[in-house]
Short mmCIF file of N, CA and C in Angstrom, two decimals:
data_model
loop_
_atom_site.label_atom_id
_atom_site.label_comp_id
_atom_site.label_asym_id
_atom_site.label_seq_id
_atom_site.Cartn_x
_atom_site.Cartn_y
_atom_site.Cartn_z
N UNK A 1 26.99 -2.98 10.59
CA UNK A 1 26.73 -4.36 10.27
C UNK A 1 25.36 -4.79 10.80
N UNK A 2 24.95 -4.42 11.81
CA UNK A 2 23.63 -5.04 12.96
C UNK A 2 22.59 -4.05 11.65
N UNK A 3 22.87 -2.92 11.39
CA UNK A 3 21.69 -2.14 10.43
C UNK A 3 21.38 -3.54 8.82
N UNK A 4 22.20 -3.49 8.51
CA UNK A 4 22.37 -4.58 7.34
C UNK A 4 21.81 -5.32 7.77
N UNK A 5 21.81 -6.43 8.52
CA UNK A 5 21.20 -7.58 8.96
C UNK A 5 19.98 -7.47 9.70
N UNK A 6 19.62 -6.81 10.37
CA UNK A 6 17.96 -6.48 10.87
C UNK A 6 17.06 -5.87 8.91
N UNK A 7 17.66 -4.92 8.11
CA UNK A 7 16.87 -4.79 7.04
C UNK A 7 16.92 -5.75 6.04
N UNK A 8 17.92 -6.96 6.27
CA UNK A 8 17.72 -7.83 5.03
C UNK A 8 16.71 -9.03 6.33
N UNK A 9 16.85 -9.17 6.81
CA UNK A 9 15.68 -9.98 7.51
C UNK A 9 14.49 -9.02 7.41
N UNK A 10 14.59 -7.72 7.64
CA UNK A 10 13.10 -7.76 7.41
C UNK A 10 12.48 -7.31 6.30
N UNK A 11 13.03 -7.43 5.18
CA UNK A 11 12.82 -7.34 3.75
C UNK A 11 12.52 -9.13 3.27
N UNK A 12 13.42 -9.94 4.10
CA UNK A 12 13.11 -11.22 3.70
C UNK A 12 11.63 -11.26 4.34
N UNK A 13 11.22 -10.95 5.61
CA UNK A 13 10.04 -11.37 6.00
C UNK A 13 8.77 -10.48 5.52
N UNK A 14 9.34 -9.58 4.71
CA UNK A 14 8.37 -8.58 4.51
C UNK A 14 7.49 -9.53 2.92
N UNK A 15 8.62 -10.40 2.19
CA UNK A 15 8.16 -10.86 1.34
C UNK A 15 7.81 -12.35 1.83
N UNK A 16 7.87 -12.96 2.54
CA UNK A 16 7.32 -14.33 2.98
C UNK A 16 5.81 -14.07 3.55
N UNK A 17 5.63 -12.50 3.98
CA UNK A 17 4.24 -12.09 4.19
C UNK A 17 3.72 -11.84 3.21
N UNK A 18 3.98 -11.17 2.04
CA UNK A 18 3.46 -10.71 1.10
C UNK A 18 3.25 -12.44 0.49
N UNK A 19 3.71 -13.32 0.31
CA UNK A 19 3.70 -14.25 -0.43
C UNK A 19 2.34 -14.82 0.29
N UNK A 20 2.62 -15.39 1.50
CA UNK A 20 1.09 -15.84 2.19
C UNK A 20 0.43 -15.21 2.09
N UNK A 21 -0.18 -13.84 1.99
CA UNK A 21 -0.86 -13.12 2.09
C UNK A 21 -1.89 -13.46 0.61
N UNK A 22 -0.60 -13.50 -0.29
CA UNK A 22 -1.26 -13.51 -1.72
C UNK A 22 -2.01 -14.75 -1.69
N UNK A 23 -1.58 -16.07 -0.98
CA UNK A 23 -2.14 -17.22 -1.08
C UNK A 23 -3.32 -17.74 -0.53
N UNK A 24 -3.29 -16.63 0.73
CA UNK A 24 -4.33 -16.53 1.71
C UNK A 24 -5.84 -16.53 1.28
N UNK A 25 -5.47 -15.28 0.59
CA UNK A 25 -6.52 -14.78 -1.05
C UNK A 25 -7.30 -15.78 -1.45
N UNK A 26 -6.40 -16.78 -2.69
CA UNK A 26 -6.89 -17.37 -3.43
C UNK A 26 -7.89 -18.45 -2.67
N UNK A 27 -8.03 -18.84 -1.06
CA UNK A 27 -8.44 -19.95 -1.08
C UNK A 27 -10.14 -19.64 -0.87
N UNK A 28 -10.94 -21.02 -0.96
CA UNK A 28 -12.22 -20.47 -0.96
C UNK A 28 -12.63 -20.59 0.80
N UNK A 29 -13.07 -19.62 1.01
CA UNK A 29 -13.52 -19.86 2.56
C UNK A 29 -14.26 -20.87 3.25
N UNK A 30 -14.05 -21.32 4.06
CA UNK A 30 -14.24 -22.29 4.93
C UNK A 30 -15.35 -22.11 5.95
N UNK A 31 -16.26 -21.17 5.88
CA UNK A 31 -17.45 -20.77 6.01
C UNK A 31 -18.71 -21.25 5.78
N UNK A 32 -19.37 -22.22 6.52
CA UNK A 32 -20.24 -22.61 5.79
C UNK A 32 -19.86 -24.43 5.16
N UNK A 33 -18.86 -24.94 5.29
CA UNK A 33 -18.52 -26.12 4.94
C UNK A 33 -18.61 -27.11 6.09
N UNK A 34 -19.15 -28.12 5.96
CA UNK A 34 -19.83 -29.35 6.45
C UNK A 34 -18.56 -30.51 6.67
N UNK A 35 -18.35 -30.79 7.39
CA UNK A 35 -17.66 -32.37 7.39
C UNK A 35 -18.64 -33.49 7.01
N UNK A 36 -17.51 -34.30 6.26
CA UNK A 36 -18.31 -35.43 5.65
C UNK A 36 -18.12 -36.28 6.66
N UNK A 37 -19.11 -37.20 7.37
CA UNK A 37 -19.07 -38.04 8.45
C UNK A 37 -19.32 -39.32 7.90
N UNK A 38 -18.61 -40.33 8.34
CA UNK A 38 -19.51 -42.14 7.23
C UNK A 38 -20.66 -41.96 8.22
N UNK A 39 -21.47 -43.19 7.64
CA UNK A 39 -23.23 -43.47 8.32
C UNK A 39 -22.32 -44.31 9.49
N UNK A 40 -21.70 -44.65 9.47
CA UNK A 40 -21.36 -45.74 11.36
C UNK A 40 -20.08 -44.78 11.80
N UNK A 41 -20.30 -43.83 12.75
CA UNK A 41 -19.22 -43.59 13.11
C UNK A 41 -18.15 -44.57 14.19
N UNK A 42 -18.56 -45.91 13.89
CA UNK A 42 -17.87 -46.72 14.63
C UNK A 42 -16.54 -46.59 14.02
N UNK A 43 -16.63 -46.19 12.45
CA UNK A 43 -15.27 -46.77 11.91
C UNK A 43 -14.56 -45.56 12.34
#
């Protein structure tokens, strides 16, 4: 029973990695990007 349940958890987590992983991918890097600041940083 303990064999069953350690490989379906880590088949579940094996695909919740694979899923971020894939998403990780698509984004554009954050390298090089600027914050937009207003002209008064009072607000």
């Amino acid at each position: 029973m303990a064999d069953g349940y350690i490989e379906k958890h880590q088949q579940e987590y094996e695909e919740r990695r694979e899923a971020y992983l894939r998403r990780k991918r698509h984004l554009p890097p954050l390298k090089g990007r600027q914050l937009q600041r207003p002209d008064d940083e009072a607000l």
